[in-house]
mmCIF file of C-alpha atoms in Angstrom:
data_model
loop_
_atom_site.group_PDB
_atom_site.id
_atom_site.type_symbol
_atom_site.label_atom_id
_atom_site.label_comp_id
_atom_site.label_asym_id
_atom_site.label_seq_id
_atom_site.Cartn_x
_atom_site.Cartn_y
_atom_site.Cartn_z
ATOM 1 C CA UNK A 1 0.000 0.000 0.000
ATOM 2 C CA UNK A 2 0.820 3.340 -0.052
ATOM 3 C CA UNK A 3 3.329 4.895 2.450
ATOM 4 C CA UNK A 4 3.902 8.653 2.881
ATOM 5 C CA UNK A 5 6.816 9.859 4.898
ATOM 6 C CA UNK A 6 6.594 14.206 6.272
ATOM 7 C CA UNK A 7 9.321 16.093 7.508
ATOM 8 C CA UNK A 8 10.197 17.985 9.335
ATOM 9 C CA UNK A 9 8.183 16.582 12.756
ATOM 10 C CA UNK A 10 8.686 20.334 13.784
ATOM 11 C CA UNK A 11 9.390 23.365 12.448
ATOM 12 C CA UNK A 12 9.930 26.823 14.399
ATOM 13 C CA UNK A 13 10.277 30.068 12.361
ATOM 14 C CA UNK A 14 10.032 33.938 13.235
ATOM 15 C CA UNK A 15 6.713 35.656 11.947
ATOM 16 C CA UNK A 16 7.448 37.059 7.957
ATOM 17 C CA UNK A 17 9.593 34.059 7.669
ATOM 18 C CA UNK A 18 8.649 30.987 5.203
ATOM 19 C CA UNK A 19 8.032 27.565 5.969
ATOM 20 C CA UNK A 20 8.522 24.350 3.887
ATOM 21 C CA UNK A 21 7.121 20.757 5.099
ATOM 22 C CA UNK A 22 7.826 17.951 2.456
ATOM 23 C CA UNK A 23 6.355 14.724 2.078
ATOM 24 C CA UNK A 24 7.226 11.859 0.046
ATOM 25 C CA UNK A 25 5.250 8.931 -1.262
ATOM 26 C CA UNK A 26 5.483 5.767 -2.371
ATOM 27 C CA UNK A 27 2.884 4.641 -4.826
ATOM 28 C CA UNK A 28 3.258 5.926 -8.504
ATOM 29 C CA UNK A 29 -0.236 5.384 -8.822
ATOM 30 C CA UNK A 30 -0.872 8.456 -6.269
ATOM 31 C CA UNK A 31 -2.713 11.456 -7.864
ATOM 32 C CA UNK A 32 -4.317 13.749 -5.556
ATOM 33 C CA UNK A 33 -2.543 15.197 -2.458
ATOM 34 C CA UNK A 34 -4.189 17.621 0.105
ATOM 35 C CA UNK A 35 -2.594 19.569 2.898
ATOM 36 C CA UNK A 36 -4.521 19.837 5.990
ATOM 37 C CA UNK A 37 -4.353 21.854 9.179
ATOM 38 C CA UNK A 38 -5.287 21.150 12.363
ATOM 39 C CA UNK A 39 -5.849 23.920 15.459
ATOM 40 C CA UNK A 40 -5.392 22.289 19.225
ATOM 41 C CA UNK A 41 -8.664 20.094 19.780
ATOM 42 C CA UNK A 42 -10.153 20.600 16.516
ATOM 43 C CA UNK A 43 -10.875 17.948 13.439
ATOM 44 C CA UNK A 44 -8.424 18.425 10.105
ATOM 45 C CA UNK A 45 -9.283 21.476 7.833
ATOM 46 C CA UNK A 46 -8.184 20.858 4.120
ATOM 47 C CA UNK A 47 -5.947 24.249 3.248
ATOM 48 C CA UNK A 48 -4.953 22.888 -0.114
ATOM 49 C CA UNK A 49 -4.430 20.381 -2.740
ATOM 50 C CA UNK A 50 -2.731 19.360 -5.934
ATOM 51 C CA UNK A 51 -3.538 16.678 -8.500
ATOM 52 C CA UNK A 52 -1.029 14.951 -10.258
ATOM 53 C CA UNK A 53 -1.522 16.476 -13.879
ATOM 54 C CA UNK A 54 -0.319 19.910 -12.198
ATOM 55 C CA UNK A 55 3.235 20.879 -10.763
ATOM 56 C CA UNK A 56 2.330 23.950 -8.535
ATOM 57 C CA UNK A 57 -0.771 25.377 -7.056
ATOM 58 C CA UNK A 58 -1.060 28.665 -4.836
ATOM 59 C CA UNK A 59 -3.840 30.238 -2.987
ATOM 60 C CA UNK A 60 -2.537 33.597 -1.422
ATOM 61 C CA UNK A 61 0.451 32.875 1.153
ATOM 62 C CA UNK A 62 0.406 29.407 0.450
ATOM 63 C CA UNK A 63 1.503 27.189 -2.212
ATOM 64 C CA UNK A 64 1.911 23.185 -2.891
ATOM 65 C CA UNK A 65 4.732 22.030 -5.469
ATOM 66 C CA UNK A 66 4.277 18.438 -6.560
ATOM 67 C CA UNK A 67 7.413 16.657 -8.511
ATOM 68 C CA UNK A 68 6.205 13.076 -9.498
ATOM 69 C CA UNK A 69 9.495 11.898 -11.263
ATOM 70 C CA UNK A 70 10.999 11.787 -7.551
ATOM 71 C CA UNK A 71 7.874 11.248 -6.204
ATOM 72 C CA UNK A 72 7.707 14.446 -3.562
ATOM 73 C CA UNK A 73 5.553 17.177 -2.828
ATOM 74 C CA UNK A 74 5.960 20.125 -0.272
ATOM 75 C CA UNK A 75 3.696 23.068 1.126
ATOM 76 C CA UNK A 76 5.451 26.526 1.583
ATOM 77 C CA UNK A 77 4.317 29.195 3.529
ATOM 78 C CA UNK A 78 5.396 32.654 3.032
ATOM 79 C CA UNK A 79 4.913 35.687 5.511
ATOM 80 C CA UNK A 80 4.352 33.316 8.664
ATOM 81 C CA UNK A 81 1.722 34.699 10.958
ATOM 82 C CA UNK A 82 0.978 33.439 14.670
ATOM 83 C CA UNK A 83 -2.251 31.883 13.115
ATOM 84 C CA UNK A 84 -0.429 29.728 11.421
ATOM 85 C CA UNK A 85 0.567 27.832 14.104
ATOM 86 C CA UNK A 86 -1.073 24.250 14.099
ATOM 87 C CA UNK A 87 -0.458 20.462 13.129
ATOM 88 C CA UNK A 88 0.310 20.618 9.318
ATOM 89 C CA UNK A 89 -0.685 17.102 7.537
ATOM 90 C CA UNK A 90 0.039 16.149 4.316
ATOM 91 C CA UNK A 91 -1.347 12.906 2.517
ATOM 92 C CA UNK A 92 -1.754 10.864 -0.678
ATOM 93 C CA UNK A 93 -4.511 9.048 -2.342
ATOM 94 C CA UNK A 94 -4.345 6.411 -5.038
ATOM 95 C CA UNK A 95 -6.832 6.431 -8.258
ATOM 96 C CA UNK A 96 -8.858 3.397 -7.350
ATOM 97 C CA UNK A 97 -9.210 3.649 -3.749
ATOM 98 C CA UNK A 98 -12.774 5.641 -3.433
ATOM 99 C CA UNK A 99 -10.789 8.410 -1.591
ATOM 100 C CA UNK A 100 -8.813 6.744 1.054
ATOM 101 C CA UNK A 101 -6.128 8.907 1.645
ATOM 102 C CA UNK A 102 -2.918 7.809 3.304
ATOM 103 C CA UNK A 103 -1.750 10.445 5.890
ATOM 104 C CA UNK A 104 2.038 11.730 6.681
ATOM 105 C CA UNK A 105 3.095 11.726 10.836
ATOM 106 C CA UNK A 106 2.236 15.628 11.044
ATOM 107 C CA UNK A 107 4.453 18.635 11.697
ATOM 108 C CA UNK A 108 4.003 21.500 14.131
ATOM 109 C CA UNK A 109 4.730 24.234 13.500
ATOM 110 C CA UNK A 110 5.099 27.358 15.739
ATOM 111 C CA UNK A 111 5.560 31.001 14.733
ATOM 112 C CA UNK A 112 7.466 33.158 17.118
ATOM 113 C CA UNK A 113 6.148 36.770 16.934
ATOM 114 C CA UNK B 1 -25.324 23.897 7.848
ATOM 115 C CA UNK B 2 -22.775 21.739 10.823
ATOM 116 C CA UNK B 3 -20.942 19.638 8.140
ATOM 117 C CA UNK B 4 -19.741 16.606 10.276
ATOM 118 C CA UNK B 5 -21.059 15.953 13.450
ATOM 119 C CA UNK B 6 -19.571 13.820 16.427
ATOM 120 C CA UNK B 7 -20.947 12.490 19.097
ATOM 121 C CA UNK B 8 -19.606 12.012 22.445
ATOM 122 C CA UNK B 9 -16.865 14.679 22.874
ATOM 123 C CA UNK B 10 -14.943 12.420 25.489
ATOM 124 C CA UNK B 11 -15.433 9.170 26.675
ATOM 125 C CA UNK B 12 -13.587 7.097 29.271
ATOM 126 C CA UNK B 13 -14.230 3.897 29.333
ATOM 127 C CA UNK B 14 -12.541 0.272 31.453
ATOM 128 C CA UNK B 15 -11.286 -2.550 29.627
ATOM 129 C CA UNK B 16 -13.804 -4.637 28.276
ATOM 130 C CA UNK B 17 -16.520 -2.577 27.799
ATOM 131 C CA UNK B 18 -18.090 -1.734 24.403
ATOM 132 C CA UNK B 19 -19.149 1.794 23.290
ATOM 133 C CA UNK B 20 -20.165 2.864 19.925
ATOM 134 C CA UNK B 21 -19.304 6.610 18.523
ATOM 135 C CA UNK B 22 -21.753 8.471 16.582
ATOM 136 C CA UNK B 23 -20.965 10.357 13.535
ATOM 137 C CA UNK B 24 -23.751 12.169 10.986
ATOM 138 C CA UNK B 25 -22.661 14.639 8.190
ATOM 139 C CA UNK B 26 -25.379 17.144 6.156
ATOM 140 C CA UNK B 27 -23.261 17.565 2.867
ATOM 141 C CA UNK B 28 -25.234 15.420 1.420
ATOM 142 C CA UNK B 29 -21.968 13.163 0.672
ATOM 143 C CA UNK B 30 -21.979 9.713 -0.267
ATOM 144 C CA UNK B 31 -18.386 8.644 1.083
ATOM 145 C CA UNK B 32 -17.830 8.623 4.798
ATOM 146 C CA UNK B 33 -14.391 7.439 6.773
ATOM 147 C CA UNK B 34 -13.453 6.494 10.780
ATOM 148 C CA UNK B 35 -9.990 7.866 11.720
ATOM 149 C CA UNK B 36 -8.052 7.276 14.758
ATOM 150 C CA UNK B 37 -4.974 10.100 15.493
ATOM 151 C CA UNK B 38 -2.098 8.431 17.827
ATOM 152 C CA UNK B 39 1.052 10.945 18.532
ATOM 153 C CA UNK B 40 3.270 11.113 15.692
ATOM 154 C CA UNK B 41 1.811 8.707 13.571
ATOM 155 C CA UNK B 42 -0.665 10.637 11.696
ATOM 156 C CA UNK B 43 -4.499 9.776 10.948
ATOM 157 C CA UNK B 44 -5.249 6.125 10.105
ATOM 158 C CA UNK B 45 -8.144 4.993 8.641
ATOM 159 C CA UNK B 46 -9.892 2.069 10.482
ATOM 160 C CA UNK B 47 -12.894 1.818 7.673
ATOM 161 C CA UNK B 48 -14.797 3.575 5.343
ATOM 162 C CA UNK B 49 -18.194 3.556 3.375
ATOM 163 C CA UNK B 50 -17.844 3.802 -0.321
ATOM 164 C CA UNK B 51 -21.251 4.450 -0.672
ATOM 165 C CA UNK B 52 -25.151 4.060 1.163
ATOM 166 C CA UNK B 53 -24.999 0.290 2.146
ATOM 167 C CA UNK B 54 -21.259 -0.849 1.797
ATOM 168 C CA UNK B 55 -18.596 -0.494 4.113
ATOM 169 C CA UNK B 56 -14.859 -2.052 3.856
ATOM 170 C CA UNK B 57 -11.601 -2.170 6.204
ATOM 171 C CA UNK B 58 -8.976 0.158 6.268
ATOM 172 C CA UNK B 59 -5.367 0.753 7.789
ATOM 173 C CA UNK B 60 -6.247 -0.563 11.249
ATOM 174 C CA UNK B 61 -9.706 -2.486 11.012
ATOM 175 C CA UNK B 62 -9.303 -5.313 14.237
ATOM 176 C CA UNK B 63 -10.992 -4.623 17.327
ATOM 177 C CA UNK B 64 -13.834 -2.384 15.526
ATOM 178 C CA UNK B 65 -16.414 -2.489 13.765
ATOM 179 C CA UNK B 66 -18.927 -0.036 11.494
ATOM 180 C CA UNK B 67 -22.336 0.622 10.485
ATOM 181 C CA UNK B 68 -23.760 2.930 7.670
ATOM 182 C CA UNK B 69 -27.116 3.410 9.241
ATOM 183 C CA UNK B 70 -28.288 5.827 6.432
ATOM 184 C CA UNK B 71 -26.562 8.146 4.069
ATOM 185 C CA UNK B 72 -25.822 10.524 6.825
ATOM 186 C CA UNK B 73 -25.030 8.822 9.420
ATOM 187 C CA UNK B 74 -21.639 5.977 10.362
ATOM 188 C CA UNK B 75 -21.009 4.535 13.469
ATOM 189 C CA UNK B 76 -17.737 2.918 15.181
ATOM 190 C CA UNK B 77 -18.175 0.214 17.516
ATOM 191 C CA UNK B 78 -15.821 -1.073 19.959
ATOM 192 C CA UNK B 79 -17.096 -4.417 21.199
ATOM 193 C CA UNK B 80 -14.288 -4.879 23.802
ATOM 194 C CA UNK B 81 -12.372 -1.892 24.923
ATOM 195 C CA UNK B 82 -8.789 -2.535 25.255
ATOM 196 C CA UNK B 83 -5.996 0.671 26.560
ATOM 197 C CA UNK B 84 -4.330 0.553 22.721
ATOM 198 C CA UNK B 85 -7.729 1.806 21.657
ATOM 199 C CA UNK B 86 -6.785 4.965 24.074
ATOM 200 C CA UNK B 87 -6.856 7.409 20.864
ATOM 201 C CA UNK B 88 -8.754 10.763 19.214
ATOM 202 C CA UNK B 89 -10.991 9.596 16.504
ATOM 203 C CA UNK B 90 -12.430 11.558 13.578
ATOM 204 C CA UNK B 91 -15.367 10.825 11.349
ATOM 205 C CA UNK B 92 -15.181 12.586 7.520
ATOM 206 C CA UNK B 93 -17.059 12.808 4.916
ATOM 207 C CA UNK B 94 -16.318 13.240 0.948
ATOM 208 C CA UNK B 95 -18.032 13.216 -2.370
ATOM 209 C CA UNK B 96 -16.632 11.075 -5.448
ATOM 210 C CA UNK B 97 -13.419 10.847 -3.083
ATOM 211 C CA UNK B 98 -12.330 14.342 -2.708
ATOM 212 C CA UNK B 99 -12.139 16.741 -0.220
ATOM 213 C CA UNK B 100 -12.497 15.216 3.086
ATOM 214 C CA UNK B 101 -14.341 16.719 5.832
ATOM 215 C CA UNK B 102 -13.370 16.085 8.853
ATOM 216 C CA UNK B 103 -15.665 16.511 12.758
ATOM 217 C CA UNK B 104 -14.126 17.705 15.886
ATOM 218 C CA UNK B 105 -13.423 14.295 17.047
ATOM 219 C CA UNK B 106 -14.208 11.438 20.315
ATOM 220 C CA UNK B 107 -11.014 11.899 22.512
ATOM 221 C CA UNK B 108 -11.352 8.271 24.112
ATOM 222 C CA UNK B 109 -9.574 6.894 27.103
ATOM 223 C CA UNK B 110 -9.737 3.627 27.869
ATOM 224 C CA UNK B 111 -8.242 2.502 31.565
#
């Protein structure tokens, strides 16, 4: 099955800094990958996502980058506000598995003010 | 409009006994998942429903088991509590297996 693999497990940065989380997978078959976020006590909130038929997608101060030759994809953050602290989770679905996504372990990220 | 609903919020329960978490969604969605989140290992699904009337195993099926009562509505069922089910579990909810979304979750101890 599919196996996805996120690093780092924690990231600290200064607010206006960036942040990059990367996650590999394992299945070439993958082709939809969302990022979610998660606030302290609160369910997964989908931020973004990228199919496999695209490279790069950006919505404001974030953006996902997807390279399937090496089978990678990452989620960068520019202009880090305290907001954006939370559980970042990336994750991986297959084509034929009606939407069960594989998750990465998670990263936390903090932003200092 | 409260997307995915859970019910309870906590739950402590001993070994051995059985409980069964609630989970209804109003989108309207046919696909609808069980989670459990364990420290640094992520979300992993313990089964899904395809669709109104089917239902099939995930990542970590054994000790559980489901029930699509109705397009809106999926419960979990532990039969037998045991501590290694101590975990936070989320229901979600998709249509034609996209976006996922996810409830506030059943933070469950079991002693």
């Amino acid at each position: 099955g599919e196996n996805v693999e996120q690093h780092p497990s924690t990231l600290s940065v200064q607010e206006g800094d960036s942040a990059v989380i990367k996650c590999t997978y394992s299945d070439s078959a993958s082709n939809y990958f969302p990022w979610y976020k998660q606030e302290l006590g609160k369910g997964p909130q989908l931020i973004i996502d990228i199919r496999s038929n695209v490279g790069e997608k950006k919505d404001q101060r974030i953006a996902v980058t997807l390279n399937k030759t090496a089978k990678h994809f990452s989620l960068h953050i520019t202009e880090t506000q305290p907001e954006d602290s939370a559980v970042y989770f990336c994750a991986a679905r297959t084509g034929a598995s009606y939407g069960k996504l594989t998750f990465g372990q998670g990263t936390i990220l903090t932003v200092h003010p | 409009n409260a997307g995915v609903t859970q019910t309870p919020k906590f739950q402590v329960l001993k070994t051995g006994q059985s409980m069964t978490l609630q989970c209804a969604q109003d989108m309207n969605h046919n696909s609808m998942y069980w989670y459990r989140q364990d420290p640094g290992m992520g979300l992993r699904l313990i089964y899904y429903s395809a669709s109104e009337g089917t239902t099939d195993k995930g990542e970590v099926p054994n000790g559980y088991n489901v029930s699509r009562l109705n397009k809106r509505e999926f419960s979990l069922r532990l039969e037998s509590a045991a501590p290694s089910q101590t975990s936070v579990y989320f229901c979600a909810s998709s249509e034609a297996g996209d976006t996922q979304y996810f409830g506030p979750g059943t933070r469950l101890t079991v002693l």
